[in-house]
Coordinates of C-alpha atoms in Angstrom, one line a residue:
M163 CA -4.1 -13.6 -2.1
S164 CA -4.2 -17.3 -3.2
A165 CA -8.0 -17.2 -4.0
L166 CA -9.4 -15.3 -7.1
T167 CA -11.1 -12.1 -6.3
P168 CA -14.4 -11.3 -7.7
A169 CA -12.7 -8.9 -10.3
S170 CA -10.2 -12.1 -11.7
E171 CA -13.3 -14.2 -12.1
V172 CA -15.1 -11.9 -14.2
M173 CA -11.7 -11.4 -16.3
L174 CA -11.7 -15.5 -16.5
R175 CA -15.1 -15.6 -17.9
H176 CA -13.4 -13.5 -21.1
S177 CA -10.0 -15.5 -20.8
D178 CA -10.1 -17.0 -24.5
E179 CA -9.9 -13.6 -26.0
F180 CA -6.4 -12.9 -24.8
T181 CA -4.7 -15.8 -26.0
E182 CA -3.1 -14.4 -28.7
R183 CA -2.5 -11.3 -27.0
R184 CA 0.3 -9.1 -24.9
V185 CA -1.3 -8.2 -21.9
L186 CA -0.1 -6.0 -19.4
F187 CA -1.9 -6.3 -15.8
A188 CA -1.8 -3.1 -13.5
G189 CA -3.9 -1.4 -10.6
D190 CA -5.3 -3.1 -7.4
L191 CA -4.3 -6.8 -8.3
Q192 CA -4.7 -8.9 -5.0
D193 CA -4.3 -12.4 -6.8
S194 CA -2.1 -14.6 -8.6
L195 CA -4.5 -14.6 -12.0
P196 CA -1.5 -12.9 -13.9
A197 CA 0.8 -16.0 -13.1
Q198 CA -1.7 -18.4 -14.4
F199 CA -3.5 -16.3 -17.2
E200 CA -3.0 -17.8 -20.9
A201 CA -1.7 -15.1 -23.3
A202 CA 1.3 -14.7 -25.9
D203 CA 2.7 -12.5 -23.1
V204 CA 1.8 -11.5 -19.8
R205 CA 3.2 -8.6 -17.9
V206 CA 2.4 -7.0 -14.6
H207 CA 3.1 -3.6 -13.3
T208 CA 2.0 -2.8 -9.3
Q209 CA 2.9 -0.2 -6.9
Q210 CA 2.3 -2.9 -4.4
Y211 CA 5.5 -4.6 -2.9
H212 CA 3.5 -7.5 -1.4
H213 CA 1.7 -8.2 -4.5
W214 CA 5.1 -8.1 -6.1
Q215 CA 6.2 -10.4 -4.1
L216 CA 3.6 -12.9 -4.7
L217 CA 3.9 -12.8 -8.5
N218 CA 7.6 -12.7 -8.6
R219 CA 8.0 -16.0 -7.6
A220 CA 6.0 -17.3 -10.5
M221 CA 6.5 -14.8 -13.2
G222 CA 10.3 -13.1 -12.4
D223 CA 11.3 -10.2 -14.4
N224 CA 7.6 -10.1 -15.8
V225 CA 6.5 -8.3 -12.8
Q226 CA 7.8 -4.9 -12.1
F227 CA 7.4 -3.0 -8.9
G228 CA 7.3 1.0 -8.7
L229 CA 6.1 4.2 -8.5
T230 CA 5.4 4.5 -12.7
A231 CA 5.9 2.1 -15.3
D232 CA 8.8 1.4 -17.6
A233 CA 8.3 2.7 -21.0
G234 CA 10.6 -0.1 -22.3
F235 CA 8.6 -2.8 -20.1
V236 CA 5.3 -1.5 -21.3
A237 CA 6.1 -0.7 -25.1
D238 CA 5.6 -4.2 -26.7
C239 CA 2.0 -4.4 -24.6
D240 CA -1.2 -4.3 -26.7
T241 CA -3.6 -4.9 -24.1
L242 CA -4.1 -3.4 -20.8
V243 CA -6.0 -5.1 -17.8
Y244 CA -6.2 -2.7 -15.0
Y245 CA -7.7 -3.6 -12.1
W246 CA -9.9 -0.5 -10.2
P247 CA -8.6 0.4 -6.9
K248 CA -10.7 2.2 -4.1
S249 CA -8.9 5.6 -4.6
K250 CA -10.2 7.4 -7.7
Q251 CA -7.2 9.6 -7.6
E252 CA -4.8 6.6 -7.5
A253 CA -6.7 5.5 -10.6
Q254 CA -6.4 8.7 -12.6
F255 CA -2.2 8.8 -11.4
Q256 CA -1.9 5.0 -13.0
L257 CA -4.0 5.2 -15.8
C258 CA -2.7 8.5 -17.1
N259 CA 0.9 7.2 -16.2
L260 CA 0.1 3.6 -18.5
L261 CA -2.0 5.1 -21.5
A262 CA 1.2 7.6 -22.0
L263 CA 3.5 4.7 -22.7
L264 CA 1.1 2.2 -24.7
P265 CA 0.4 2.4 -28.2
V266 CA -2.8 4.2 -30.0
G267 CA -4.9 1.4 -30.8
A268 CA -3.9 -0.5 -27.8
E269 CA -7.1 -2.2 -26.1
V270 CA -8.0 -1.3 -22.6
F271 CA -10.0 -3.5 -20.1
V272 CA -11.0 -2.0 -16.7
V273 CA -12.6 -4.0 -14.0
G274 CA -13.7 -3.5 -10.5
E275 CA -16.2 -3.7 -7.7
N276 CA -18.7 -1.8 -8.4
R277 CA -18.5 -0.3 -4.7
S278 CA -15.5 0.8 -5.4
G279 CA -16.7 3.3 -8.0
V280 CA -15.3 1.4 -11.4
R281 CA -18.4 3.3 -13.1
S282 CA -16.1 6.5 -12.9
A283 CA -13.8 4.8 -15.4
E284 CA -15.6 5.5 -18.2
Q285 CA -15.5 9.6 -17.9
I286 CA -11.9 9.5 -16.5
I287 CA -10.2 8.8 -19.5
A288 CA -12.8 9.6 -21.6
D289 CA -10.5 11.9 -23.7
H290 CA -8.0 9.2 -24.5
V291 CA -10.3 5.8 -24.3
Q292 CA -14.0 5.4 -25.2
L293 CA -14.8 2.9 -22.6
V294 CA -18.1 0.5 -22.8
K295 CA -19.4 -1.9 -20.3
I296 CA -19.1 -5.6 -21.8
D297 CA -19.8 -7.6 -19.1
S298 CA -21.7 -7.5 -15.2
A299 CA -21.1 -10.2 -12.6
R300 CA -20.3 -11.3 -9.2
R301 CA -20.9 -7.4 -8.4
C302 CA -18.2 -6.1 -10.6
G303 CA -18.3 -4.2 -14.0
L304 CA -15.8 -4.8 -17.0
Y305 CA -15.3 -2.1 -19.5
H306 CA -13.3 -2.0 -22.6
G307 CA -12.2 0.4 -25.1
R308 CA -9.3 1.4 -27.4
I309 CA -6.8 4.1 -26.7
D310 CA -7.5 6.9 -29.2
S311 CA -4.8 9.3 -28.2
R312 CA -2.1 9.0 -25.5
P313 CA -2.1 11.5 -22.6
V314 CA 0.9 13.4 -21.3
F315 CA 2.0 12.0 -18.1
N316 CA 4.5 14.3 -16.1
L317 CA 5.1 13.0 -12.4
D318 CA 5.7 16.5 -11.2
D319 CA 2.3 17.6 -12.0
W320 CA 1.0 15.0 -9.0
W321 CA 2.6 15.9 -6.4
Q322 CA 0.6 17.7 -3.3
S323 CA 1.7 19.2 0.3
Y324 CA 0.4 20.3 3.1
A325 CA 1.2 22.2 6.4
L326 CA 1.2 20.3 9.7
H327 CA 2.7 22.4 12.3
D328 CA 5.9 23.8 11.0
L329 CA 6.2 20.8 8.5
E330 CA 5.8 20.0 5.1
V331 CA 4.2 17.3 4.1
K332 CA 4.7 16.0 0.6
T333 CA 2.0 13.4 -0.7
L334 CA 1.0 11.7 -4.2
P335 CA -2.5 9.7 -5.1
G336 CA -2.9 6.6 -3.3
V337 CA -1.3 7.7 0.0
F338 CA -2.9 7.3 3.1
S339 CA -3.9 10.8 4.5
R340 CA -2.9 12.2 1.3
D341 CA -5.3 15.6 2.0
G342 CA -4.0 16.0 5.6
L343 CA -3.5 14.5 8.9
D344 CA -6.0 11.5 9.7
V345 CA -7.8 11.3 13.0
G346 CA -5.8 8.0 13.9
S347 CA -2.6 9.3 13.4
S348 CA -3.0 12.6 15.3
L349 CA -4.1 10.5 18.7
L350 CA -1.0 8.5 18.3
L351 CA 1.2 11.9 17.8
S352 CA -0.3 13.4 21.1
T353 CA 1.3 10.3 23.1
L354 CA 4.9 11.5 21.7
E355 CA 7.2 12.7 24.4
P356 CA 9.6 15.3 23.4
H357 CA 13.5 14.5 23.9
M358 CA 13.3 10.6 23.0
K359 CA 16.3 8.5 21.9
G360 CA 17.2 5.3 20.3
K361 CA 16.3 3.6 17.2
V362 CA 12.6 4.1 16.1
L363 CA 10.8 2.2 13.0
D364 CA 7.8 3.6 11.6
I365 CA 5.9 0.6 9.7
G366 CA 3.2 1.6 7.2
C367 CA 5.0 5.3 7.2
G368 CA 2.6 6.7 4.7
A369 CA 3.7 10.1 3.9
G370 CA 6.3 10.1 6.9
V371 CA 3.9 12.2 9.2
L372 CA 4.8 10.5 12.3
A373 CA 8.4 10.2 11.9
S374 CA 8.7 13.5 10.8
V375 CA 6.8 15.0 13.8
M376 CA 8.5 12.9 16.2
A377 CA 12.2 13.8 14.7
K378 CA 10.9 17.7 15.0
M379 CA 10.1 16.6 18.7
S380 CA 13.5 14.7 19.2
P381 CA 16.0 15.4 17.0
K382 CA 18.5 12.6 18.3
V383 CA 16.1 9.7 17.5
K384 CA 17.4 7.4 14.4
L385 CA 14.9 7.3 12.2
T386 CA 13.7 4.2 9.7
L387 CA 10.4 4.4 7.8
S388 CA 9.1 1.4 5.6
D389 CA 6.0 1.0 3.1
V390 CA 4.5 -1.3 0.8
N391 CA 3.3 1.3 -1.3
A392 CA 5.8 2.7 -3.9
A393 CA 3.7 6.0 -3.8
A394 CA 4.1 6.1 0.0
V395 CA 8.0 5.5 -0.3
A396 CA 8.7 8.0 -2.7
A397 CA 6.1 10.5 -0.5
S398 CA 8.2 10.0 2.7
R399 CA 11.7 10.6 1.3
A400 CA 10.4 13.7 -0.4
T401 CA 8.7 14.9 3.4
L402 CA 11.9 14.1 5.1
A403 CA 13.9 15.9 2.3
A404 CA 11.6 18.9 2.5
N405 CA 12.3 19.1 6.1
G406 CA 15.8 18.4 6.4
I407 CA 15.4 15.5 8.4
E408 CA 17.2 12.5 8.0
G409 CA 16.2 8.8 7.9
E410 CA 16.4 5.8 5.8
V411 CA 13.2 4.9 3.8
L412 CA 12.6 1.4 2.9
V413 CA 10.5 -0.8 0.7
S414 CA 9.3 -3.6 2.8
N415 CA 6.1 -5.9 3.9
V416 CA 6.1 -5.0 7.3
Y417 CA 9.2 -7.1 8.5
S418 CA 10.4 -8.8 4.9
D419 CA 13.2 -6.4 4.3
I420 CA 13.9 -5.2 8.0
S421 CA 16.9 -6.5 9.6
G422 CA 18.2 -5.2 13.2
R423 CA 16.6 -4.1 16.4
F424 CA 14.7 -0.8 17.5
D425 CA 13.9 0.9 20.7
M426 CA 10.7 1.6 19.6
I427 CA 8.1 0.6 16.7
I428 CA 5.3 2.7 15.9
S429 CA 2.4 2.4 13.3
N430 CA -0.7 3.2 12.3
P431 CA -1.8 -0.1 10.6
P432 CA -3.7 -0.5 7.8
F433 CA -6.7 -2.9 7.9
H434 CA -7.7 -3.3 4.4
D435 CA -6.2 -4.7 1.3
G436 CA -7.9 -2.8 -1.5
L437 CA -11.4 -2.8 -0.6
A438 CA -11.6 -6.0 1.4
T439 CA -10.8 -6.0 5.4
S440 CA -7.8 -7.6 6.3
L441 CA -5.6 -7.8 9.5
T442 CA -2.9 -9.5 8.3
A443 CA -0.4 -6.8 7.9
A444 CA -1.2 -5.6 11.7
E445 CA -1.3 -9.3 13.2
T446 CA 2.4 -9.6 11.4
L447 CA 3.4 -6.3 13.0
I448 CA 2.3 -7.2 16.5
R449 CA 3.6 -10.9 16.5
G450 CA 6.9 -10.0 14.6
A451 CA 7.8 -7.0 16.9
V452 CA 9.2 -9.0 19.4
K453 CA 11.9 -10.1 16.9
H454 CA 13.1 -6.5 16.7
L455 CA 12.7 -4.8 20.1
P456 CA 15.2 -5.6 22.5
I457 CA 14.2 -6.1 26.4
G458 CA 12.3 -2.7 27.0
G459 CA 11.5 -1.9 23.6
K460 CA 8.2 -0.5 22.7
L461 CA 5.9 -1.3 20.4
R462 CA 3.0 1.7 19.9
I463 CA 0.3 1.5 17.5
V464 CA -3.1 3.4 17.1
A465 CA -5.9 1.1 15.8
N466 CA -9.8 1.3 15.6
A467 CA -11.1 0.5 18.8
F468 CA -13.4 -2.6 17.8
L469 CA -10.5 -4.3 16.1
P470 CA -9.0 -7.1 18.3
Y471 CA -5.5 -6.2 18.8
P472 CA -5.7 -6.1 22.9
D473 CA -5.8 -9.9 23.0
I474 CA -3.0 -10.3 20.2
L475 CA -1.1 -7.9 22.2
D476 CA -1.4 -9.8 25.2
A477 CA -0.5 -12.9 23.6
V478 CA 2.8 -11.6 22.5
F479 CA 3.9 -9.5 25.2
G480 CA 2.1 -11.0 28.3
S481 CA 0.2 -7.1 28.4
H482 CA -0.6 -3.7 26.7
E483 CA -1.2 -0.4 27.9
V484 CA -3.7 2.2 26.6
L485 CA -2.0 5.5 25.9
A486 CA -4.9 7.5 24.9
Q487 CA -8.5 7.1 23.2
N488 CA -11.4 8.7 21.8
G489 CA -14.8 7.8 20.3
R490 CA -13.1 6.1 17.7
F491 CA -9.6 5.0 18.0
K492 CA -6.9 3.7 21.0
V493 CA -3.3 4.4 21.2
Y494 CA -2.2 0.8 22.5
Q495 CA 1.9 0.3 23.6
A496 CA 3.3 -2.9 24.6
T497 CA 6.8 -3.5 25.9
V498 CA 9.0 -6.6 25.8
G499 CA 10.0 -7.8 29.2
R500 CA 12.7 -10.0 30.6
P501 CA 12.0 -13.8 30.0
P502 CA 11.2 -15.5 33.1
R503 CA 14.3 -17.5 34.4
V504 CA 13.9 -21.1 34.2
A505 CA 15.3 -22.9 37.7
K506 CA 18.2 -24.9 37.5
K507 CA 17.6 -28.5 38.1
K508 CA 19.7 -29.8 41.2

């Protein structure tokens, strides 16, 4: 996240216009532009914990992480710079929340890559902001407008749910597999055995589907779930509560806020950060697993078959096995073995 994204490069073309403004950055931020942006005041709200971690080092309390923005945090801002995410529903959710808190007359800038669907911003907030495209560069669009009226935002209106076997899965915009179980997770679930025991860590838990199904199959497991996305953390907690399942749900950037050891780590790791392909989280997941697994502990992940995880698994664990596969996905498992004995010198 050190280099500027194309969207931030477009924003820099207009940076002179912001020197007297009190700016709120939000949306799919993927670099440190807010920390170096010259304005009367700069604040950031993000739903992504790893983005908060980076910016917090330089900006301290001027960066807020959470599912929704705090009214007091936003109230003094007169300008919103919103980075368009790849999920249209996520953008609708976040913009409704932010526009409901900002004052009428505040200026709004929406920026994003054309392939992300940023063009739809004009229509999505048309009832409250009349956006006009003011720049196009680096395959991005930049739109500008002013808040004419504020929407009503009620978090309860954004929750959805769907049934999976005998479970109720609770979801929010921006959560992976929001509308139903994805093929990869389904394949991973097919490898779970009933009556498993021990401590299980579900990294990148999304709506909490993997952990919840495991709990129903193996009621004696002790669950810990984690995700970097505030909406996913909220959805997982709601899914566990809706099904009477006990488990701890944590905000963590892979292992950043995880302590202790687990008998099994399961994951359907992401390989995108926003629109960009990124294997960083998955590689960190694999390489860091041995520190959180005892001898005999297992890492079980599902991934697109073309991704280079077998080599990484072998480098870290010494070997791996494929538990299941279809045309697109493979379920890999690696087990922590005993370290080789070193012969004592006579």
